[in-house]
JSON list of C-alpha atoms in Angstrom, two decimals:
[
{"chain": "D", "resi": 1, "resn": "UNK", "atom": "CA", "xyz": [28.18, -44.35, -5.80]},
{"chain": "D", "resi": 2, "resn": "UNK", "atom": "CA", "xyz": [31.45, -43.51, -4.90]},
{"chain": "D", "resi": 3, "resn": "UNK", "atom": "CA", "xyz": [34.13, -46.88, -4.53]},
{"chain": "D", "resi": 4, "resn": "UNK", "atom": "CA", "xyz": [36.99, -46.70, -2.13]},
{"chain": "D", "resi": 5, "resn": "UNK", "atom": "CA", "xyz": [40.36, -48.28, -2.39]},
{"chain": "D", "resi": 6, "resn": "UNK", "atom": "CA", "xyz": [42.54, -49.24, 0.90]},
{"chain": "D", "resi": 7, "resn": "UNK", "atom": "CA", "xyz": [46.59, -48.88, -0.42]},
{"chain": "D", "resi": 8, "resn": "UNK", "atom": "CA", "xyz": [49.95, -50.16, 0.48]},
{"chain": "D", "resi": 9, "resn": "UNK", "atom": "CA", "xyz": [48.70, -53.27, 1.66]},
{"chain": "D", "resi": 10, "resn": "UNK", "atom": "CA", "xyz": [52.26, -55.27, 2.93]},
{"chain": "D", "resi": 11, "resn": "UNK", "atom": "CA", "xyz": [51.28, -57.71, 6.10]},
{"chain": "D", "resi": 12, "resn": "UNK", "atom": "CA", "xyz": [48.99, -60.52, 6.71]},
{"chain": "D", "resi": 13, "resn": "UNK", "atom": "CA", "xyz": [47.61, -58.13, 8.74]},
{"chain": "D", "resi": 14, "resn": "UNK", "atom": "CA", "xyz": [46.81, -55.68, 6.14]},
{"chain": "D", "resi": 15, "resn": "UNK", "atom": "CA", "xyz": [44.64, -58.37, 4.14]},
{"chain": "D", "resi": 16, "resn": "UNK", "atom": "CA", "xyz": [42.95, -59.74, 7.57]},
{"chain": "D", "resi": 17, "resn": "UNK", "atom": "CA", "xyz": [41.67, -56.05, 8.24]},
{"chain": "D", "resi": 18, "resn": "UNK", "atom": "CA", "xyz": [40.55, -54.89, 4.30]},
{"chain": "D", "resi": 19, "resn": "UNK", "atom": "CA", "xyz": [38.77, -58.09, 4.65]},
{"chain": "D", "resi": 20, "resn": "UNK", "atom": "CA", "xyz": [36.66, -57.24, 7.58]},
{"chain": "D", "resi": 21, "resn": "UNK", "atom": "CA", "xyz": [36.18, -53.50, 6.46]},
{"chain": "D", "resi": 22, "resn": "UNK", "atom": "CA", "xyz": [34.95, -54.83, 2.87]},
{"chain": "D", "resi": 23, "resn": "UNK", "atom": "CA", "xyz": [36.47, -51.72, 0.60]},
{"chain": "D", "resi": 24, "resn": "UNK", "atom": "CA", "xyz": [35.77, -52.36, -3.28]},
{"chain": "D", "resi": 25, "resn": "UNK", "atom": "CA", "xyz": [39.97, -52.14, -3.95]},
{"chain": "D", "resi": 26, "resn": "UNK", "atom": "CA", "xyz": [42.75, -52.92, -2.44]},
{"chain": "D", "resi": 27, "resn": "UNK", "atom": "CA", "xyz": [46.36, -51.66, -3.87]},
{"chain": "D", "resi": 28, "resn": "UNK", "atom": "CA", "xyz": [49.73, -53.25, -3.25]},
{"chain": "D", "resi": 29, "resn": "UNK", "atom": "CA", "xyz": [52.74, -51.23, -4.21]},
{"chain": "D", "resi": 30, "resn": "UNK", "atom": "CA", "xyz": [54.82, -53.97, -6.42]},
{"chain": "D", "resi": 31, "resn": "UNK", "atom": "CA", "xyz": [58.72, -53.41, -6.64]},
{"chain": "D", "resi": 32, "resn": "UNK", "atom": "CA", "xyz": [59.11, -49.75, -6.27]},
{"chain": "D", "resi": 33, "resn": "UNK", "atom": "CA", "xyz": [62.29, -49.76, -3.74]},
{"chain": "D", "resi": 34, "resn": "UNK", "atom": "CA", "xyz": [61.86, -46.63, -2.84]},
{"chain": "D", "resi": 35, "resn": "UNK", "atom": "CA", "xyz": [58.10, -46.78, -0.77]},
{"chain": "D", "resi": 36, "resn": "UNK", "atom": "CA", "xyz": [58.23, -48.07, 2.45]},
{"chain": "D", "resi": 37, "resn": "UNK", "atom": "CA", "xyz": [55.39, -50.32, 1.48]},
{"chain": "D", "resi": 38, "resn": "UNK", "atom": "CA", "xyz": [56.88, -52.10, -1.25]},
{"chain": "D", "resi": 39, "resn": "UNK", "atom": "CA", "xyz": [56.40, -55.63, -1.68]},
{"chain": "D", "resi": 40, "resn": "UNK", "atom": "CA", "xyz": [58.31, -58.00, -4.19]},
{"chain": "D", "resi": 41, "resn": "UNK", "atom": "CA", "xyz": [55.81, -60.00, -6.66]},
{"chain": "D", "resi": 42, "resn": "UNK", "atom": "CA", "xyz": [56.29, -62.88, -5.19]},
{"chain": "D", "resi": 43, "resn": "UNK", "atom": "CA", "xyz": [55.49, -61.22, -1.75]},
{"chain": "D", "resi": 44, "resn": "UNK", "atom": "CA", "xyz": [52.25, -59.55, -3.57]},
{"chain": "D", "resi": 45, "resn": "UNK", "atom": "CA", "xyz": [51.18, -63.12, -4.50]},
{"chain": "D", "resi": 46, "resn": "UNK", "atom": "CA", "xyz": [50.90, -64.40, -1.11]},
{"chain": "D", "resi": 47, "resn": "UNK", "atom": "CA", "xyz": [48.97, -61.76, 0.01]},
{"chain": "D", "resi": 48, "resn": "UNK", "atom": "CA", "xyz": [46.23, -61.76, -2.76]},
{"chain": "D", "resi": 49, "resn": "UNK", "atom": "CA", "xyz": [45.22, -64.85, -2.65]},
{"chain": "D", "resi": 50, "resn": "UNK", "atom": "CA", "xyz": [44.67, -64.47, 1.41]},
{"chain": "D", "resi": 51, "resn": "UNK", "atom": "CA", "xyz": [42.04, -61.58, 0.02]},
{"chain": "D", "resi": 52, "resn": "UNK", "atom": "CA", "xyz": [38.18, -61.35, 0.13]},
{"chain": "D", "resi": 53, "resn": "UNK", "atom": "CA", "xyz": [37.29, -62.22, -3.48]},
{"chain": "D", "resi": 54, "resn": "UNK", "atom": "CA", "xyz": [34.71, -59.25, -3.70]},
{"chain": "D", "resi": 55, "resn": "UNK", "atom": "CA", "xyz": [38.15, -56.62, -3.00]},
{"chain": "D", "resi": 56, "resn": "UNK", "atom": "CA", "xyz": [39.72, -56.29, -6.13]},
{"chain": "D", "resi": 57, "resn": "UNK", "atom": "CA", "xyz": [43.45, -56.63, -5.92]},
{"chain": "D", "resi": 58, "resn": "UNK", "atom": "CA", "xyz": [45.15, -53.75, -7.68]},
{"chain": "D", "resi": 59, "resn": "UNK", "atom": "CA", "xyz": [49.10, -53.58, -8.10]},
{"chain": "D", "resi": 60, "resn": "UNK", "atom": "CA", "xyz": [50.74, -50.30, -8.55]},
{"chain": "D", "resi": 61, "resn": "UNK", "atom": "CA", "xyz": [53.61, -49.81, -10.55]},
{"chain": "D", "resi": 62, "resn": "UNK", "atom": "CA", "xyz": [56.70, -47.12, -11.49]},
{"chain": "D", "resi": 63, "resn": "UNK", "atom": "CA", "xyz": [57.87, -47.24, -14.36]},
{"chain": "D", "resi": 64, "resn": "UNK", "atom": "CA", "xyz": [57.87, -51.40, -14.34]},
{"chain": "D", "resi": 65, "resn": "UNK", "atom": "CA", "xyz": [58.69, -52.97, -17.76]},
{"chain": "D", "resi": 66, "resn": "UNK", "atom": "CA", "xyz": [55.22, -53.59, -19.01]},
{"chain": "D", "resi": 67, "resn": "UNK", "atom": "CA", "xyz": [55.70, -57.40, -18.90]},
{"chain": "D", "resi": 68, "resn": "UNK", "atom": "CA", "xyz": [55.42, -57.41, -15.10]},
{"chain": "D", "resi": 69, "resn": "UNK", "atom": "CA", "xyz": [52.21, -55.97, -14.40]},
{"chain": "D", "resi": 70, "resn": "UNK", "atom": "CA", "xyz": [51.02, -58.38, -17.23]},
{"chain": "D", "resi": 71, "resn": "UNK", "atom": "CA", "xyz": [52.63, -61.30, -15.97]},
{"chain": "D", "resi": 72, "resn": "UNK", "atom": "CA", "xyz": [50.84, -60.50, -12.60]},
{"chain": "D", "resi": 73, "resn": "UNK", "atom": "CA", "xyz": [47.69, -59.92, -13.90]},
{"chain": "D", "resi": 74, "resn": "UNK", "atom": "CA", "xyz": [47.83, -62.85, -16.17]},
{"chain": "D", "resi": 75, "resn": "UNK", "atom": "CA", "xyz": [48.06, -65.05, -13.03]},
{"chain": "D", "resi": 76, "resn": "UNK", "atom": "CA", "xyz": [45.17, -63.85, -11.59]},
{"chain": "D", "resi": 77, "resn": "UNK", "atom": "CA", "xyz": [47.72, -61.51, -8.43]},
{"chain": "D", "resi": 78, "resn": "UNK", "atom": "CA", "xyz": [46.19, -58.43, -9.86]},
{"chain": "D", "resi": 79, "resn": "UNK", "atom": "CA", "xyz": [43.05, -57.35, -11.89]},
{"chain": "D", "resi": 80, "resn": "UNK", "atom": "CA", "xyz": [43.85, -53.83, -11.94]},
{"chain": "D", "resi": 81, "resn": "UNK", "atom": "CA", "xyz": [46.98, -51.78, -13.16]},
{"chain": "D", "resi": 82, "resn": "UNK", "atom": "CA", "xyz": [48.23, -48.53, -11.64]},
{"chain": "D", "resi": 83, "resn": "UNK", "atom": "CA", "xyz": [50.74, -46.58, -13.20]},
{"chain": "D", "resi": 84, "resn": "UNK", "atom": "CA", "xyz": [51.98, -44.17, -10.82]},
{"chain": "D", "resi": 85, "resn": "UNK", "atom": "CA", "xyz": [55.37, -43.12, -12.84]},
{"chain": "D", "resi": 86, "resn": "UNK", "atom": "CA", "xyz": [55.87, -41.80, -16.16]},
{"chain": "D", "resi": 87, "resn": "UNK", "atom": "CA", "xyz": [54.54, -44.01, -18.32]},
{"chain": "D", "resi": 88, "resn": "UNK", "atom": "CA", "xyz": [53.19, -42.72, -21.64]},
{"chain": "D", "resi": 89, "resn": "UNK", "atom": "CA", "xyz": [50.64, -43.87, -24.00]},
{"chain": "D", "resi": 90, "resn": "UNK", "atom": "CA", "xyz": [53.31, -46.00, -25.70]},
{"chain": "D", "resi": 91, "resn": "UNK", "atom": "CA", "xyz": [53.29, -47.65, -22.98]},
{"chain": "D", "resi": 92, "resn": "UNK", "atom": "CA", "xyz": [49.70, -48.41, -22.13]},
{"chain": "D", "resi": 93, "resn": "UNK", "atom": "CA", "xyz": [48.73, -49.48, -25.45]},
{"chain": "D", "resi": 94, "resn": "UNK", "atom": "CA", "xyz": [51.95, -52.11, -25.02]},
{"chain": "D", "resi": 95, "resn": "UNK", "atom": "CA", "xyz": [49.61, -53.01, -21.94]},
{"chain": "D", "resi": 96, "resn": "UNK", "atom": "CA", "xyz": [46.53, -53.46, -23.91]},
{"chain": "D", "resi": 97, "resn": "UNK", "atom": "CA", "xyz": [48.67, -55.74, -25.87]},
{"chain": "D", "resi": 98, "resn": "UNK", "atom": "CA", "xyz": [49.49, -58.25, -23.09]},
{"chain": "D", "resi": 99, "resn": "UNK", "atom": "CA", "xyz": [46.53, -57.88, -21.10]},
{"chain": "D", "resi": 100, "resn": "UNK", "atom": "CA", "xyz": [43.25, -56.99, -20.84]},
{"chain": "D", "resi": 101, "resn": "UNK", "atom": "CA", "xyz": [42.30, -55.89, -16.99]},
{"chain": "D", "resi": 102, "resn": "UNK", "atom": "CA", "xyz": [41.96, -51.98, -16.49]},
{"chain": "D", "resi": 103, "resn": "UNK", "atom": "CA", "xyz": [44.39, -49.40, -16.60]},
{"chain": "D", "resi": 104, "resn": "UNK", "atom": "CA", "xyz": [45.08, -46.50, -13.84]},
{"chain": "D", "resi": 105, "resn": "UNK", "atom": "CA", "xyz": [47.29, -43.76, -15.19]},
{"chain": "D", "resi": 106, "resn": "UNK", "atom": "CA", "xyz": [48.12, -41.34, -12.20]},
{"chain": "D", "resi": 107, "resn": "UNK", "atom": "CA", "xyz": [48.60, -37.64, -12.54]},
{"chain": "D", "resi": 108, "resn": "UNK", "atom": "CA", "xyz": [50.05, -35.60, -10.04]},
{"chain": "D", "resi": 109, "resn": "UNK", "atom": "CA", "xyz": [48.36, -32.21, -10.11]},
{"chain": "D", "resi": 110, "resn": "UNK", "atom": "CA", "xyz": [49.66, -28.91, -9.73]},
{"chain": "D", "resi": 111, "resn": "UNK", "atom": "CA", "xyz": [47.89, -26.95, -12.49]},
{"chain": "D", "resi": 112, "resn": "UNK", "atom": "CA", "xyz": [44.95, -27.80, -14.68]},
{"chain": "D", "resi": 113, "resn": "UNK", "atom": "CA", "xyz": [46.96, -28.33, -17.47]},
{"chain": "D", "resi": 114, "resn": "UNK", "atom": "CA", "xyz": [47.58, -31.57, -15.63]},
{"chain": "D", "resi": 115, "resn": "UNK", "atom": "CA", "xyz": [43.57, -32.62, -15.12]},
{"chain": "D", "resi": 116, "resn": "UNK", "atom": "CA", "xyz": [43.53, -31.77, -19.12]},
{"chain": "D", "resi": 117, "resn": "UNK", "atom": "CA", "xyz": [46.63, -34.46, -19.74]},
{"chain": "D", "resi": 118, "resn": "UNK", "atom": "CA", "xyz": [44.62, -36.77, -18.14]},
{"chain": "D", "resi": 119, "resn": "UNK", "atom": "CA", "xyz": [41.13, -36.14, -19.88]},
{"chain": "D", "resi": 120, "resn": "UNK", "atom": "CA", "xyz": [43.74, -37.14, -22.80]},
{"chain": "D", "resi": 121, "resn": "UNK", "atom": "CA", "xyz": [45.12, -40.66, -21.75]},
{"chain": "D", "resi": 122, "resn": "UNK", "atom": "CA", "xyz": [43.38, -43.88, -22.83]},
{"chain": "D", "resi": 123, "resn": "UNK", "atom": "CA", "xyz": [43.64, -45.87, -19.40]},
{"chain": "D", "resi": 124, "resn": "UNK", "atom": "CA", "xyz": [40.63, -46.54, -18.30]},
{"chain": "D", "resi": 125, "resn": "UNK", "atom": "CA", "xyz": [40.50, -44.68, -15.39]},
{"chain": "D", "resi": 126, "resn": "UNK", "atom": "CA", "xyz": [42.80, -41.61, -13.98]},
{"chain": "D", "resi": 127, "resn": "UNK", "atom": "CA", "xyz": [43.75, -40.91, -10.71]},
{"chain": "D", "resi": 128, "resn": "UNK", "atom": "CA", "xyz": [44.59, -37.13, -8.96]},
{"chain": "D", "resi": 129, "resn": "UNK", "atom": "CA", "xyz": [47.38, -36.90, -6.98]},
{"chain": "D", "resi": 130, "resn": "UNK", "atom": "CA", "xyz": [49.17, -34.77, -4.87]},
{"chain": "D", "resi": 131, "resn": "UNK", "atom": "CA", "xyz": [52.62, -36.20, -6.14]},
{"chain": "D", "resi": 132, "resn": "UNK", "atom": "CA", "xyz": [54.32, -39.67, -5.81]},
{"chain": "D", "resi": 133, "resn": "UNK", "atom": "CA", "xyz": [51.62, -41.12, -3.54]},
{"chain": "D", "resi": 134, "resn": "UNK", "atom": "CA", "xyz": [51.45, -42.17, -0.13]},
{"chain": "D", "resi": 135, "resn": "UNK", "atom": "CA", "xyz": [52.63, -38.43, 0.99]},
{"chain": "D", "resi": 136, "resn": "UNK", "atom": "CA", "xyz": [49.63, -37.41, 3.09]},
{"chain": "D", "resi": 137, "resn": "UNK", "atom": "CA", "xyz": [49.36, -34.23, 1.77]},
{"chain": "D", "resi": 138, "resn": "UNK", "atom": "CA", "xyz": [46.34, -33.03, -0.47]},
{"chain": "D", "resi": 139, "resn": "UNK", "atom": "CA", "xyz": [46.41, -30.81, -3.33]},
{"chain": "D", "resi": 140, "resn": "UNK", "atom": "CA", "xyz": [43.63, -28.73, -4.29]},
{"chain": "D", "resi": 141, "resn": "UNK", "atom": "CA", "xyz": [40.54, -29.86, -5.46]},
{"chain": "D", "resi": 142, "resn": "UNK", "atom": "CA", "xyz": [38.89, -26.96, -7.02]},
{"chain": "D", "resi": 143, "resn": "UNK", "atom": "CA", "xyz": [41.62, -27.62, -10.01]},
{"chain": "D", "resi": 144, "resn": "UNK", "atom": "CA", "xyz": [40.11, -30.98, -11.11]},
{"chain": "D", "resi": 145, "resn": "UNK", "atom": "CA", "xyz": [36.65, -29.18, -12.38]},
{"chain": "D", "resi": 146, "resn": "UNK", "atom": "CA", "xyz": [34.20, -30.85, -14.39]},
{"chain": "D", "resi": 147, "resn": "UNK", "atom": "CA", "xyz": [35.27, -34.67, -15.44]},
{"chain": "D", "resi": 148, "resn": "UNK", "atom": "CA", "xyz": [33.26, -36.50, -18.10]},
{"chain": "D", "resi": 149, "resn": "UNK", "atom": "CA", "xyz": [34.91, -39.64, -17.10]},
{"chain": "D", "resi": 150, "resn": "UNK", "atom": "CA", "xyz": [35.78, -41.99, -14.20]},
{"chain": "D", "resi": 151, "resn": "UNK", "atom": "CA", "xyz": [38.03, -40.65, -11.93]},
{"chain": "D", "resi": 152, "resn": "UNK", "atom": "CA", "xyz": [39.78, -41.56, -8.36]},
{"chain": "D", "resi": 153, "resn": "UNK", "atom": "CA", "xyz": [40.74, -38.72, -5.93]},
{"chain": "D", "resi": 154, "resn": "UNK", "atom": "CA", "xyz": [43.82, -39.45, -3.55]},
{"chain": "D", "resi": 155, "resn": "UNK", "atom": "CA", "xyz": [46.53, -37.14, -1.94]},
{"chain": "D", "resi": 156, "resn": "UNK", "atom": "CA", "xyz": [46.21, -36.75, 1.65]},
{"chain": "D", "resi": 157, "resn": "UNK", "atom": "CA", "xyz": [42.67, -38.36, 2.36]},
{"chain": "D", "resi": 158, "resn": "UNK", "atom": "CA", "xyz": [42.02, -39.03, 6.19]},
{"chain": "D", "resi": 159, "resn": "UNK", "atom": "CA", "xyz": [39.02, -39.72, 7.94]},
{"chain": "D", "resi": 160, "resn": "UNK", "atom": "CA", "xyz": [39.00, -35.89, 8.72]},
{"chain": "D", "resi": 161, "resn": "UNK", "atom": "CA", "xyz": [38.57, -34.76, 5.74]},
{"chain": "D", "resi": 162, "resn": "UNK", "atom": "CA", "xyz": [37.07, -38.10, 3.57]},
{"chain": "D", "resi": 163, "resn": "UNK", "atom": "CA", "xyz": [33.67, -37.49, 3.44]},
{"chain": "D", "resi": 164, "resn": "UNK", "atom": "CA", "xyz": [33.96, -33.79, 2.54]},
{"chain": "D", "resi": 165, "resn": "UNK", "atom": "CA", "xyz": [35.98, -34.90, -0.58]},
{"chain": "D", "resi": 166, "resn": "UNK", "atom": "CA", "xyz": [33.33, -37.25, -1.87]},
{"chain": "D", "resi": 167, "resn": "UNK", "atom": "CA", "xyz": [30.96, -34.36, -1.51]},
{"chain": "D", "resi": 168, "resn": "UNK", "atom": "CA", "xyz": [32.90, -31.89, -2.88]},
{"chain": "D", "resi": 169, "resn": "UNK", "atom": "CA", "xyz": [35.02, -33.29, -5.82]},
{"chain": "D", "resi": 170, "resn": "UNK", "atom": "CA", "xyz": [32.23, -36.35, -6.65]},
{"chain": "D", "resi": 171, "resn": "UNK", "atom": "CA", "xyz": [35.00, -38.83, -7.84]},
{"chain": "D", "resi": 172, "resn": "UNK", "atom": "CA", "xyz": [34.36, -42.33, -8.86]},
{"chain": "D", "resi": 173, "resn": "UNK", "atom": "CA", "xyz": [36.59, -43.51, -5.97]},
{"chain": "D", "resi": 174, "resn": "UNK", "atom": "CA", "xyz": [38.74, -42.62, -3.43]},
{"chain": "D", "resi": 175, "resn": "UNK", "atom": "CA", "xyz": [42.54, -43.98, -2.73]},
{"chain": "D", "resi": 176, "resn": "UNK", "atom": "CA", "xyz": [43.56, -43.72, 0.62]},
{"chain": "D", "resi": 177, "resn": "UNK", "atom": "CA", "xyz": [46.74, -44.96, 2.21]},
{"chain": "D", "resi": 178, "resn": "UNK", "atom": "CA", "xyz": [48.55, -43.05, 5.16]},
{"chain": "D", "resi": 179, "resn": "UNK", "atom": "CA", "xyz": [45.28, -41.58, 5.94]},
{"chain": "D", "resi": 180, "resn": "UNK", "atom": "CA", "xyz": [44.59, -45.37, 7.66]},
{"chain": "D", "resi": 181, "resn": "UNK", "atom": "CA", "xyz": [47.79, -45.56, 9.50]},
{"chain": "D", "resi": 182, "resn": "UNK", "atom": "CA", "xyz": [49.34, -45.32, 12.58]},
{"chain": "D", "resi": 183, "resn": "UNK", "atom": "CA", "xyz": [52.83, -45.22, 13.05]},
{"chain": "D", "resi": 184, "resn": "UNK", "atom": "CA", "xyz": [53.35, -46.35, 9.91]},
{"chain": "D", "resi": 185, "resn": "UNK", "atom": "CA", "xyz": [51.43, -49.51, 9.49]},
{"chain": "D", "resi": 186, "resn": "UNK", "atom": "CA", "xyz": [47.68, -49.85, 8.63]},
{"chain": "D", "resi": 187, "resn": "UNK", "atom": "CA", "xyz": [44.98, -48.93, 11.44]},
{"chain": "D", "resi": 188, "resn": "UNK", "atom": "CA", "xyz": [42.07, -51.86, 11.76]},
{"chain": "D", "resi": 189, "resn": "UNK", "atom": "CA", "xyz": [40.00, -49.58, 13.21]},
{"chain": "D", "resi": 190, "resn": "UNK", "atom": "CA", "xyz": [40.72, -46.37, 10.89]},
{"chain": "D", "resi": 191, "resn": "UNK", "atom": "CA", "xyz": [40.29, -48.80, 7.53]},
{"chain": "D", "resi": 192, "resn": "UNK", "atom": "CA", "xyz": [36.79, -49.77, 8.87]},
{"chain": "D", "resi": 193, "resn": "UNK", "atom": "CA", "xyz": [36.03, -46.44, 9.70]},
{"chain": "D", "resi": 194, "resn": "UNK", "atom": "CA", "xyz": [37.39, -44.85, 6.24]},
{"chain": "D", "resi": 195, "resn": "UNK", "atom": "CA", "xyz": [35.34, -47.67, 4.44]},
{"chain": "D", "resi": 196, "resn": "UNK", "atom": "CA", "xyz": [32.01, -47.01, 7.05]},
{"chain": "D", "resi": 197, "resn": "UNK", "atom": "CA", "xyz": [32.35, -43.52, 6.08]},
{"chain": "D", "resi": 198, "resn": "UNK", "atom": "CA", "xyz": [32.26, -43.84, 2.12]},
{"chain": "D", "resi": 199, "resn": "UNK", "atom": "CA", "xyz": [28.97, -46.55, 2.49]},
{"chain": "D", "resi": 200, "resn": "UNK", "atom": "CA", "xyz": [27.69, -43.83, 4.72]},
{"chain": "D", "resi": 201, "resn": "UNK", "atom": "CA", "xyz": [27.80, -41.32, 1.37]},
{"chain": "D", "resi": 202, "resn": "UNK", "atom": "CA", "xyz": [25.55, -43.88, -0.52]},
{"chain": "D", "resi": 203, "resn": "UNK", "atom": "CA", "xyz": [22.42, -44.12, 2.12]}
]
């Protein structure tokens, strides 16, 4: 069964509508300046506790001092890590130290030297990009191969081209972001739709 995870959640709005739609994850993008759907920790507090308790909040991080996702996650704001910069194994084991919810280390790939990094890293779960996240642009698949571990496909997934990457690539989940928006802010109707169409896979 293939999960699905809704990111770049920033408005009121954003947690109204992933509550309706009912994906498995939702991501917020916690103090990374440069995304235009950053939100502070404080602002990534309000928001989660507006959320469906069955959508798993998930805070995404670049390189963040490893205290902060902790703190977050010790408070019950987060119960997933995502590392999206270049944080090393150093790092995640200084994690494992202060917490114990599940790590995301995020590769971007460009070669399949990069899908063998990540067969390497201990976080529990490794996600395929097509570069910093949130681009829209996807990378190609045929790269990624055979995985003998979880993994979670994003890059450029729309609802044009969503339900041919769960059949294709077979990933654990899939982590979509502009692929739900219009203009620049989250779609009600293309979240539901997204979400509809990964259910859809398991029937």
């Amino acid at each position: 069964m293939t999960r699905i995870k809704i990111c770049g959640l920033s408005r009121e709005e954003d947690i109204a509508n992933v509550n309706e739609a009912g994906p498995d994850y939702c991501g917020f993008i916690i103090q990374v300046p440069r995304s235009r759907r950053n939100v502070s920790p404080e602002r990534a507090a309000e928001l989660s506790i507006r959320l469906d308790g069955r959508i798993t909040p998930v805070g995404v991080f670049v390189n963040a001092p490893a205290e902060l996702p902790a703190r977050l996650a010790r408070e019950g704001i987060i119960r997933m890590i995502q590392l999206h910069g270049q944080e090393d194994e150093d790092y995640i084991q200084r994690l494992r130290c202060l917490t114990d919810v599940p790590v995301i280390q995020a590769f971007s790939v460009a070669s399949r030297e990069d899908v063998r990094r990540a067969k390497d890293s201990s976080a529990d779960y490794v996600l395929f990009d097509q570069g910093a996240g949130g681009t829209g642009k996807t990378f190609d698949w045929g790269l990624i191969g055979s995985m003998d571990r979880p993994f979670i496909l994003a890059g450029g997934l729309t609802l044009e081209n969503l339900t041919e990457a769960v059949k294709r690539v077979r990933p654990w989940c899939v982590d979509v972001s502009s692929g739900v928006e219009t203009e620049g802010y989250k779609d009600q109707e293309k979240i539901k739709a997204a979400v509809a169409a990964v259910r859809r896979m398991e029937e």
